[in-house]
PDB file of C-alpha atoms in Angstrom:
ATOM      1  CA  UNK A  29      -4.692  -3.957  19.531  1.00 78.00           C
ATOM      2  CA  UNK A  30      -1.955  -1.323  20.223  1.00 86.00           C
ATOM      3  CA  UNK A  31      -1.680   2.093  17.966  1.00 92.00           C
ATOM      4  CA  UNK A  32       2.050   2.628  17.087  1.00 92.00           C
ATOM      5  CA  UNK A  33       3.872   3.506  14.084  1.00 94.00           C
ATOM      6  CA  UNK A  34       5.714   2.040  10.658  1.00 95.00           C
ATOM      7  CA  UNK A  35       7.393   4.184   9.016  1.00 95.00           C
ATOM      8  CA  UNK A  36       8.539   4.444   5.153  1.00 94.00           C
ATOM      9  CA  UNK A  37      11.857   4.476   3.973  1.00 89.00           C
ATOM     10  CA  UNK A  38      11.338   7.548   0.792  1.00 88.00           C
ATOM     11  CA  UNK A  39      14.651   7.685  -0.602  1.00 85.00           C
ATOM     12  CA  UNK A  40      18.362   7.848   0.556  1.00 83.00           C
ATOM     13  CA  UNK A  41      21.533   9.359  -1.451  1.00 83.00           C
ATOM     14  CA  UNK A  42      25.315   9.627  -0.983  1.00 83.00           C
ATOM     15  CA  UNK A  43      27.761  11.746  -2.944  1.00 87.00           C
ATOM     16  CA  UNK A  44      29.989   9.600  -5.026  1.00 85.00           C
ATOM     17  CA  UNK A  45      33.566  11.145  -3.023  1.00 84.00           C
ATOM     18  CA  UNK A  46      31.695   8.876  -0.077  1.00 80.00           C
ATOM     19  CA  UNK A  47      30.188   5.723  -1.576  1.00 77.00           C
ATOM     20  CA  UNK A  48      32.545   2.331  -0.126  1.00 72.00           C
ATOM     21  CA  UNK A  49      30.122  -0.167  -1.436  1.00 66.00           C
ATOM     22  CA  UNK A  50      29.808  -3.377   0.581  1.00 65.00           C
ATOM     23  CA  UNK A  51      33.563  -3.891   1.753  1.00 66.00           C
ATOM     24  CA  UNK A  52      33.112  -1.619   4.851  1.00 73.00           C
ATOM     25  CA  UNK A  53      30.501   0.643   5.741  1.00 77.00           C
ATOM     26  CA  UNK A  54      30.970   4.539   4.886  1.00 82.00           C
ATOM     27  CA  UNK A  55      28.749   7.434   5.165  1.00 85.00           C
ATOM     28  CA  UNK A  56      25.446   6.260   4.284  1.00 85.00           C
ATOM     29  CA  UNK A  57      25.403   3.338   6.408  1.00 88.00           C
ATOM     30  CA  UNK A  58      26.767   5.547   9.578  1.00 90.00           C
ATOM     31  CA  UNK A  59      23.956   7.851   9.129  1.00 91.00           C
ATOM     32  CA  UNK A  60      21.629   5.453   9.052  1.00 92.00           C
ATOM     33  CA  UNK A  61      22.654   4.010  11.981  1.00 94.00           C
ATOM     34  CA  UNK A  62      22.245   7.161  13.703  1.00 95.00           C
ATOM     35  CA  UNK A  63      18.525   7.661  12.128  1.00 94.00           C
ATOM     36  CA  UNK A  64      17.089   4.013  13.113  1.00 95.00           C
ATOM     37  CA  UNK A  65      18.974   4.635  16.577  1.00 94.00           C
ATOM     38  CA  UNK A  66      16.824   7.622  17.084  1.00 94.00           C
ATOM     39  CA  UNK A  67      13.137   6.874  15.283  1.00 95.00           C
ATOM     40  CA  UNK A  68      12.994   2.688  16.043  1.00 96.00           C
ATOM     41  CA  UNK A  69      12.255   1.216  19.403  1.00 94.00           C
ATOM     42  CA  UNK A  70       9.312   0.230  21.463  1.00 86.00           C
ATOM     43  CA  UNK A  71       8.772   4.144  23.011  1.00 87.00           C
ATOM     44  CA  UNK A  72       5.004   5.468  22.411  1.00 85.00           C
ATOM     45  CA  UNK A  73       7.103   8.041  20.015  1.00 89.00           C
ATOM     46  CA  UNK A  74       9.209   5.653  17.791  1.00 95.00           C
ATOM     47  CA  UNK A  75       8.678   3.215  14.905  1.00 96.00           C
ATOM     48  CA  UNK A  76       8.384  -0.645  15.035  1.00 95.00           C
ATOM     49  CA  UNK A  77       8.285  -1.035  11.793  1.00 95.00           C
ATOM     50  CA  UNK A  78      10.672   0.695   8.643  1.00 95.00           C
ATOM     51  CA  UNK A  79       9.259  -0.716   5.406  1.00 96.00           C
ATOM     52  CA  UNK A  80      10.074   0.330   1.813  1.00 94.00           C
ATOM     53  CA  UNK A  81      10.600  -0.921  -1.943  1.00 94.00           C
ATOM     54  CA  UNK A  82      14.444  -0.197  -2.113  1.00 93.00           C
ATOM     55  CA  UNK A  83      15.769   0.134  -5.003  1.00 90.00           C
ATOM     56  CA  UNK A  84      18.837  -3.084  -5.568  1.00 92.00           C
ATOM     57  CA  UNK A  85      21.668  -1.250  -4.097  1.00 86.00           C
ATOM     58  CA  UNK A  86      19.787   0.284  -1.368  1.00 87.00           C
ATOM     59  CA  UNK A  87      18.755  -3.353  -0.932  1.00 92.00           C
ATOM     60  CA  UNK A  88      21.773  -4.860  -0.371  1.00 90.00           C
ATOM     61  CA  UNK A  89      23.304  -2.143   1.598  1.00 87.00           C
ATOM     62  CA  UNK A  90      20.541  -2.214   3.920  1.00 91.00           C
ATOM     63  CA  UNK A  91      20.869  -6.098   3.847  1.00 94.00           C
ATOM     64  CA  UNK A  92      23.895  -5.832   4.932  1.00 92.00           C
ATOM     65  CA  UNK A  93      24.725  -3.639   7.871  1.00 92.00           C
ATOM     66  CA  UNK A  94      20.733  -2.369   8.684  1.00 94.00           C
ATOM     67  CA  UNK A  95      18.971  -5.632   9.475  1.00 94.00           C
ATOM     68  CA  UNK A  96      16.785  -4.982   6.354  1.00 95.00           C
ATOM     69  CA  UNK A  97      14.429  -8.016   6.270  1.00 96.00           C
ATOM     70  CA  UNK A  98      12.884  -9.335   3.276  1.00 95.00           C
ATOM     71  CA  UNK A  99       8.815  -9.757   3.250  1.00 95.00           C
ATOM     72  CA  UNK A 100       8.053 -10.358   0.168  1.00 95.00           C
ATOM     73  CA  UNK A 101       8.209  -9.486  -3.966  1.00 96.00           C
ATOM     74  CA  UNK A 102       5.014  -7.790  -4.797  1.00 96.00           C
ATOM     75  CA  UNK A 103       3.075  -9.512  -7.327  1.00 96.00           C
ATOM     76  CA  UNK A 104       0.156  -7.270  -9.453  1.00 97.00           C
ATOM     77  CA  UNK A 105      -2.613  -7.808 -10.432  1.00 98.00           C
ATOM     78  CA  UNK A 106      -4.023  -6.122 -13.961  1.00 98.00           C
ATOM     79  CA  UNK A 107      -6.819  -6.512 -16.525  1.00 98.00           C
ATOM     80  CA  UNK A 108      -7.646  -4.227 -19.578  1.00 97.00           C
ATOM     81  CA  UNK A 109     -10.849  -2.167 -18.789  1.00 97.00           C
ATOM     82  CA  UNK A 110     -12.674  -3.603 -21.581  1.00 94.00           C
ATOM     83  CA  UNK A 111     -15.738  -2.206 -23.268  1.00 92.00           C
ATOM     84  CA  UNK A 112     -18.996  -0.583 -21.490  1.00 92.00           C
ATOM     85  CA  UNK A 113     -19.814   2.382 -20.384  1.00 95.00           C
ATOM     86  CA  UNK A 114     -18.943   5.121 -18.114  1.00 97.00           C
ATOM     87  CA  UNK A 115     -21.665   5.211 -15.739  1.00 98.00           C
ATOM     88  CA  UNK A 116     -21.623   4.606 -12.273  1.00 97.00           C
ATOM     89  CA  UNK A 117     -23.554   2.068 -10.551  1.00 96.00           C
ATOM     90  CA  UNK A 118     -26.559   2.260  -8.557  1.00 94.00           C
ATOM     91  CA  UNK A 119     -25.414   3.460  -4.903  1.00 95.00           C
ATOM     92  CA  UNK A 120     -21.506   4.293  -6.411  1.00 97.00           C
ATOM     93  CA  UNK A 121     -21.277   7.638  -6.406  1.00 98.00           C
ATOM     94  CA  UNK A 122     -17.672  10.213  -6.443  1.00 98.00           C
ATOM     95  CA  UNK A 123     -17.281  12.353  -3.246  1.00 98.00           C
ATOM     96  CA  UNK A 124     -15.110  14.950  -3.002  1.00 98.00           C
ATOM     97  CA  UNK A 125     -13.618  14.078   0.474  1.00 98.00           C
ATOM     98  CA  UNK A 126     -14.387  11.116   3.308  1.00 98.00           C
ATOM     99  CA  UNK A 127     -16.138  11.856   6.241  1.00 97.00           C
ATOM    100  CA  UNK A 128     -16.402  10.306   9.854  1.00 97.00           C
ATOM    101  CA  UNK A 129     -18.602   6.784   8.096  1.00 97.00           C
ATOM    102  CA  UNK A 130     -15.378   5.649   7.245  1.00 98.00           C
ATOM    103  CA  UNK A 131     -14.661   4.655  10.784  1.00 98.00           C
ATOM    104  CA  UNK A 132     -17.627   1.687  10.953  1.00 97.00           C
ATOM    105  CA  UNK A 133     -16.495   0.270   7.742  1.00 98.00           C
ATOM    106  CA  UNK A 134     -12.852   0.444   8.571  1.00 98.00           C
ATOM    107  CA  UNK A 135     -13.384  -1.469  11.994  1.00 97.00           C
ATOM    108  CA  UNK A 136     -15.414  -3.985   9.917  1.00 97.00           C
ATOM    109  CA  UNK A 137     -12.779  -4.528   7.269  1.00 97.00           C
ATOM    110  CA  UNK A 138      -9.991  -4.622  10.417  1.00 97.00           C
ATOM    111  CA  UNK A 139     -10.834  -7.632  11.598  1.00 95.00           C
ATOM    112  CA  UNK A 140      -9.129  -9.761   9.446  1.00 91.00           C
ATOM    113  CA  UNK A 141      -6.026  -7.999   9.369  1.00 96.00           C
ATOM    114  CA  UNK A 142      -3.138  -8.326  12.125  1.00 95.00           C
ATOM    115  CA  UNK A 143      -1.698  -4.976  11.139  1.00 95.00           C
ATOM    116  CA  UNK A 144      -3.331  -2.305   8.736  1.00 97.00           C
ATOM    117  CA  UNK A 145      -2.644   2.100   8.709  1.00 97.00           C
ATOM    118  CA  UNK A 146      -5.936   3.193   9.799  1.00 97.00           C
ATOM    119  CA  UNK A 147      -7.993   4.355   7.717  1.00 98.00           C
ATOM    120  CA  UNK A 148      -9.788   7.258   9.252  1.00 98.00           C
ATOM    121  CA  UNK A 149     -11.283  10.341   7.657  1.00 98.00           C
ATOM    122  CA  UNK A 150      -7.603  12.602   8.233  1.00 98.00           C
ATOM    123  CA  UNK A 151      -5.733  10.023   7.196  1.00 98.00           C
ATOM    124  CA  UNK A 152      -7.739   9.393   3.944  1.00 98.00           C
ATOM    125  CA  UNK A 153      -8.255  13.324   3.697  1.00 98.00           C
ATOM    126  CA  UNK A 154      -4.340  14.060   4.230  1.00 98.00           C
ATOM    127  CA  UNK A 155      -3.190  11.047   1.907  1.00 98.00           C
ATOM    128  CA  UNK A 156      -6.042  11.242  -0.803  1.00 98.00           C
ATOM    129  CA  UNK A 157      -8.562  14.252  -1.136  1.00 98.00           C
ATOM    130  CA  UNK A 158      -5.955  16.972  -0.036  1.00 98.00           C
ATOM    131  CA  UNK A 159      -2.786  15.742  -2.047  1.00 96.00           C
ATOM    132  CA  UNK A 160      -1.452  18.542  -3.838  1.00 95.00           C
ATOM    133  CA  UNK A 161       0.466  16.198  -5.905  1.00 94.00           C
ATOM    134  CA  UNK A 162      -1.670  13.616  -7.921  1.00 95.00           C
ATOM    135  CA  UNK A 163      -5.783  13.939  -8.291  1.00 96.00           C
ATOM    136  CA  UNK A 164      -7.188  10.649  -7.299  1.00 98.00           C
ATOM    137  CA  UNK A 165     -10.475   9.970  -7.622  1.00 98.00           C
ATOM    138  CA  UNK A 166     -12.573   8.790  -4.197  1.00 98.00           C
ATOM    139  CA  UNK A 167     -15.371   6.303  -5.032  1.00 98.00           C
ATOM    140  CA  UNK A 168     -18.202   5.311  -2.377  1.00 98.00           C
ATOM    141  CA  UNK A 169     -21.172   3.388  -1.944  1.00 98.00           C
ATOM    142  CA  UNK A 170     -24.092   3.912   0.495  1.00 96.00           C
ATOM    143  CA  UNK A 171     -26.114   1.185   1.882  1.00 93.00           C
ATOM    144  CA  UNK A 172     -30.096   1.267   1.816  1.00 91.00           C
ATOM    145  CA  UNK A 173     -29.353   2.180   5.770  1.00 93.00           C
ATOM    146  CA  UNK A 174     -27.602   5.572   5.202  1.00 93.00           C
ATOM    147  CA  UNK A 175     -23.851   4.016   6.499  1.00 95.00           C
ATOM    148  CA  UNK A 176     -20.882   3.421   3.954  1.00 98.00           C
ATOM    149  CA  UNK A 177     -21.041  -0.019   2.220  1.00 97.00           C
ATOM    150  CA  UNK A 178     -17.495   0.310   0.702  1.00 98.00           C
ATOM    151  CA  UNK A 179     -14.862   2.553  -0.972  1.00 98.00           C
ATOM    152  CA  UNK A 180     -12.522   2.475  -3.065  1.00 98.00           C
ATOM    153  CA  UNK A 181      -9.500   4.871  -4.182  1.00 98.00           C
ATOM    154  CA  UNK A 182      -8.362   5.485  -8.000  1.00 98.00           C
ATOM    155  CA  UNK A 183      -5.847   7.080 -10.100  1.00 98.00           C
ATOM    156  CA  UNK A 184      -4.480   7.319 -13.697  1.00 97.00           C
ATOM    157  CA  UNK A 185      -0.886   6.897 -13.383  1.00 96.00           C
ATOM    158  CA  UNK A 186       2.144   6.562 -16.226  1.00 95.00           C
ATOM    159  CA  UNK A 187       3.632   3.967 -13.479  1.00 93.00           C
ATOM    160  CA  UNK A 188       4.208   0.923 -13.623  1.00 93.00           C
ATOM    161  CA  UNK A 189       2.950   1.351 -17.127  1.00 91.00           C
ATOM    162  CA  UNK A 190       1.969   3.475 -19.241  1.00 94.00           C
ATOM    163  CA  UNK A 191      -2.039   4.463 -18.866  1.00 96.00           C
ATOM    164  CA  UNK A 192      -2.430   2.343 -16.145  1.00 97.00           C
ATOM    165  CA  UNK A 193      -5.672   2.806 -13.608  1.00 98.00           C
ATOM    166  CA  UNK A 194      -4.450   2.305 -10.127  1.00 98.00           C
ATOM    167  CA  UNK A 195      -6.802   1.059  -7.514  1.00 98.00           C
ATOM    168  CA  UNK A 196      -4.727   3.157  -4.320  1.00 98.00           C
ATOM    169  CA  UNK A 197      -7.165   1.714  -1.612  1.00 98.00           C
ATOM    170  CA  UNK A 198      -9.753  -1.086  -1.717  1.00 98.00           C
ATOM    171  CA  UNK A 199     -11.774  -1.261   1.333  1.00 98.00           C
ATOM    172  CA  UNK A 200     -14.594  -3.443   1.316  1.00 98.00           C
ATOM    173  CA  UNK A 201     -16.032  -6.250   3.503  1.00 97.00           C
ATOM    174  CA  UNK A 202     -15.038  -9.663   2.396  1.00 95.00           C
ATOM    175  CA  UNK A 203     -18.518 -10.946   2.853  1.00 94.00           C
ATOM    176  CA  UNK A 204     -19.714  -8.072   1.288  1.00 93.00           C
ATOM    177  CA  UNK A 205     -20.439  -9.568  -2.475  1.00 90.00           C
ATOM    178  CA  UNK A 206     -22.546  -7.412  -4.224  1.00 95.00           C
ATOM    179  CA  UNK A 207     -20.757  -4.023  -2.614  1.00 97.00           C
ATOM    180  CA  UNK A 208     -17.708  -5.145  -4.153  1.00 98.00           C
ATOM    181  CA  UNK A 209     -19.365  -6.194  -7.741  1.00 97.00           C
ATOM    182  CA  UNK A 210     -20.144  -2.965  -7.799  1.00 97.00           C
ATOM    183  CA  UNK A 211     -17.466  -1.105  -6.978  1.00 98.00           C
ATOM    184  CA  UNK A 212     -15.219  -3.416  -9.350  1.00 98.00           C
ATOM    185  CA  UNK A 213     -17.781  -2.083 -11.896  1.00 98.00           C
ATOM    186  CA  UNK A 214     -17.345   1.401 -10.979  1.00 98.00           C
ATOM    187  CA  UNK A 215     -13.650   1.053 -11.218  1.00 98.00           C
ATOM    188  CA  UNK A 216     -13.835  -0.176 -14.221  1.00 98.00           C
ATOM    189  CA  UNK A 217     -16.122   2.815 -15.881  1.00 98.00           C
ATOM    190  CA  UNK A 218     -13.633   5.134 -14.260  1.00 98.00           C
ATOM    191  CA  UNK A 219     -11.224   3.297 -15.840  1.00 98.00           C
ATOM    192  CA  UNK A 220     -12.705   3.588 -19.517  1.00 98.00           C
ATOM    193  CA  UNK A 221     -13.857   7.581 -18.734  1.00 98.00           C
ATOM    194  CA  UNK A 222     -10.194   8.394 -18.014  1.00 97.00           C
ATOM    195  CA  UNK A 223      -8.734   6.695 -20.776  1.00 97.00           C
ATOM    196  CA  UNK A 224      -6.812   4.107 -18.894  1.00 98.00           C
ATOM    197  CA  UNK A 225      -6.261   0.567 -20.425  1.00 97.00           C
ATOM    198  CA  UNK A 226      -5.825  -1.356 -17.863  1.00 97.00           C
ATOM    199  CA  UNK A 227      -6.405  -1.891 -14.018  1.00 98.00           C
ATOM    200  CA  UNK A 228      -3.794  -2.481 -11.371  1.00 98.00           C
ATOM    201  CA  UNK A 229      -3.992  -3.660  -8.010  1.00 98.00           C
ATOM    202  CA  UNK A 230      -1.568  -4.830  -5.128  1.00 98.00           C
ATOM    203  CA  UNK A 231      -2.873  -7.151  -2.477  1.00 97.00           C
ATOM    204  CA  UNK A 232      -1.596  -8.953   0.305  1.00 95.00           C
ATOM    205  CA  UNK A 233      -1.423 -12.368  -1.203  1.00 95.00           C
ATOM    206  CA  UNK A 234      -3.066 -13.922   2.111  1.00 97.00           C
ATOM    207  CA  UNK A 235      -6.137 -11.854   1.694  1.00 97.00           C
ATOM    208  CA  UNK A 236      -9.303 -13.009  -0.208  1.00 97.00           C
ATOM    209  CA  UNK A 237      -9.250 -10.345  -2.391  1.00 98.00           C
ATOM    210  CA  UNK A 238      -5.918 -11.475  -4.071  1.00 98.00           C
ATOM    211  CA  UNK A 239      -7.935 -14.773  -5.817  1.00 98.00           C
ATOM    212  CA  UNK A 240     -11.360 -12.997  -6.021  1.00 98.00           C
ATOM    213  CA  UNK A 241      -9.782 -10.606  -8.394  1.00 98.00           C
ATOM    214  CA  UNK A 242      -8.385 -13.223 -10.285  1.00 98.00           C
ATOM    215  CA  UNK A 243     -11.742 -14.820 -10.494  1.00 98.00           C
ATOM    216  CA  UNK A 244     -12.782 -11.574 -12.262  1.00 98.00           C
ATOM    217  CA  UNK A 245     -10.572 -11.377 -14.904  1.00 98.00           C
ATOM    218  CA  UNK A 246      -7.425  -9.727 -13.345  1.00 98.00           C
ATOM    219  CA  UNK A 247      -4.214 -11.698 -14.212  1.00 98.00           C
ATOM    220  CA  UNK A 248      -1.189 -12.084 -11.598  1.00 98.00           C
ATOM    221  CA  UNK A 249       1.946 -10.778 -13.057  1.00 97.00           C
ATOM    222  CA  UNK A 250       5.584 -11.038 -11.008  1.00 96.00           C
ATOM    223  CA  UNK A 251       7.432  -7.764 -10.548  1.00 95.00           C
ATOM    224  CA  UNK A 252      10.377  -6.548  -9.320  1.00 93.00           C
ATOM    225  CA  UNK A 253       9.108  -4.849  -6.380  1.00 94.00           C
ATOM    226  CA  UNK A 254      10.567  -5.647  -3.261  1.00 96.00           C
ATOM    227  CA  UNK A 255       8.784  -5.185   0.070  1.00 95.00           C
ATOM    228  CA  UNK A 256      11.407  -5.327   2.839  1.00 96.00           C
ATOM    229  CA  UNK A 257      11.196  -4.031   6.625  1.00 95.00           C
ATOM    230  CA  UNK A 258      13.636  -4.001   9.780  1.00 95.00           C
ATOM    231  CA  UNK A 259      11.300  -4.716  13.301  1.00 94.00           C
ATOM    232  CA  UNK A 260      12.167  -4.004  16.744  1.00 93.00           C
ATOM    233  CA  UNK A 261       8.917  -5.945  18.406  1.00 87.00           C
ATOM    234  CA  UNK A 262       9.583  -9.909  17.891  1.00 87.00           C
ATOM    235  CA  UNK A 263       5.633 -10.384  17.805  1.00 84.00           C
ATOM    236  CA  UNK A 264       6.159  -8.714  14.215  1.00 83.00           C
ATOM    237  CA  UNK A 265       9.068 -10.327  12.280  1.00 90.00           C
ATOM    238  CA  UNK A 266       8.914 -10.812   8.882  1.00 93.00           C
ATOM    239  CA  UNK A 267       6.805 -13.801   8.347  1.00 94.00           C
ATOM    240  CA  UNK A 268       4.215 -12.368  10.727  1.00 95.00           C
ATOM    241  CA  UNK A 269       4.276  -9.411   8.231  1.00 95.00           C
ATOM    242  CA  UNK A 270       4.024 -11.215   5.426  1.00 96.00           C
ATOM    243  CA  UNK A 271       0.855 -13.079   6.053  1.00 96.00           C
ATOM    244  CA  UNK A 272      -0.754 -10.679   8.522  1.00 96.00           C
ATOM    245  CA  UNK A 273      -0.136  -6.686   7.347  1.00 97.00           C
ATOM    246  CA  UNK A 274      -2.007  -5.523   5.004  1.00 98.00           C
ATOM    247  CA  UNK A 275      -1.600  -2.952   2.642  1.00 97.00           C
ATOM    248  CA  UNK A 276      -1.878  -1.650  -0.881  1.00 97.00           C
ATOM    249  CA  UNK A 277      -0.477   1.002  -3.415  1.00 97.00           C
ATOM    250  CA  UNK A 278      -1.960   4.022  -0.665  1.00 97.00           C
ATOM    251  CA  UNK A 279       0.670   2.799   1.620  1.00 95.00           C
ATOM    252  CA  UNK A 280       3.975   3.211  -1.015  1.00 92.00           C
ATOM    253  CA  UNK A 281       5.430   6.435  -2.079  1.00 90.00           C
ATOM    254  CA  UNK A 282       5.691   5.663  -6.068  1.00 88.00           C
ATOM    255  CA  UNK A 283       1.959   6.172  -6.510  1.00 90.00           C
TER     256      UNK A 283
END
């Protein structure tokens, strides 16, 4: 019930005059030492959680002498985008940024998760509509009340393959059927408007969502994408993480 912080691992480097490999531990592994030291502990101001998709030798380096944990290998999930059209559905419309509705939805959603980033209107704002990166596109649908049903998060993306349509961010209630028949739908016009040829999405394997897209066509496909983490906070070793955090492509660097 607590607010505190993960943190993502981006990217690490050492000149090739210091590299020692695994035999004893050199630059790179003293400085990140000194890093973790500082930004990981249970104060209000440091990390619980470092998380990241390191690359095989940061891997085993981290492995090694930095308590890296393993959580899991990512599978994907993909299906082409088929023919139809390109029109949204009723009540799915594109918005240029989110606004403070998000924060019903997301505390509906929430429930079933242990451990999530929340998902807030500067948060969505700073990650999504105000990237000055990558245009993704922001996709929501209004209930007959007025309040936000669902949303969802896309972008066309050369990675992991080429022409690929990335859901970023899925957030829709898991009792929610017809919400998230329609915003499937809507992802997958977007999908054929943008030229992309196939979906891709990343789910938590313990959440619903990981068989119901199966059940609509999406195929599981093993990658070599491996989620790993170092904790400070028992309550939230690795097998908690596994089958309790959840996150998707919005949370990971590469996309």
């Amino acid at each position: 019930g607590a607010t505190r912080s993960f943190a993502q691992i981006i990217d690490s480097m050492v000149h090739p005059d210091h590299r020692r490999g695994l035999k004893r531990p050199g630059l790179f592994v003293e400085t990140a030492r000194r890093m973790l030291a500082e930004t990981m502990g249970g104060g209000p101001e440091q990390d619980i959680l470092i998380y990241g998709w390191p690359v095989p030798p940061a891997w085993r380096m981290g492995k090694t002498f930095l308590e890296y944990d393993f959580v899991r290998m990512e599978s994907i999930l993909a299906r082409g985008v088929g023919g139809g059209g390109t029109d949204l559905p009723p009540g799915v419309e594109l918005v240029p940024a989110f606004d403070d509705s998000v924060d019903a939805l997301y505390a509906r959603c929430s429930r079933d998760w242990g451990a999530s980033v929340i998902r807030d209107a500067p948060y969505l704002n700073w990650r999504f509509a105000d990237n000055p990166r990558h245009d993704y596109e922001l996709l929501t649908l209004t209930n007959s009340d007025g309040s936000l049903g669902a949303y969802a998060v896309y972008r066309v993306s050369d990675w992991p393959l080429p022409a690929s349509g990335l859901i970023m961010d899925w957030l829709v209630p898991s009792d929610a059927g017809d919400a998230a028949e329609r915003m499937r739908d809507a992802l997958l016009a977007r999908g054929r408007a943008s030229g992309a040829q196939h979906l891709l999405a990343l789910f938590p394997e313990w959440t619903p969502w990981f068989a119901r897209f199966q059940d609509w066509g999406f195929v599981c496909h093993p990658s070599d994408l491996l989620m790993s983490g170092r904790n400070v906070l028992p309550k939230h070793h690795m097998y908690w993480l596994r089958d309790n955090w959840w996150y998707q492509f919005a949370e990971l660097d590469l996309a």
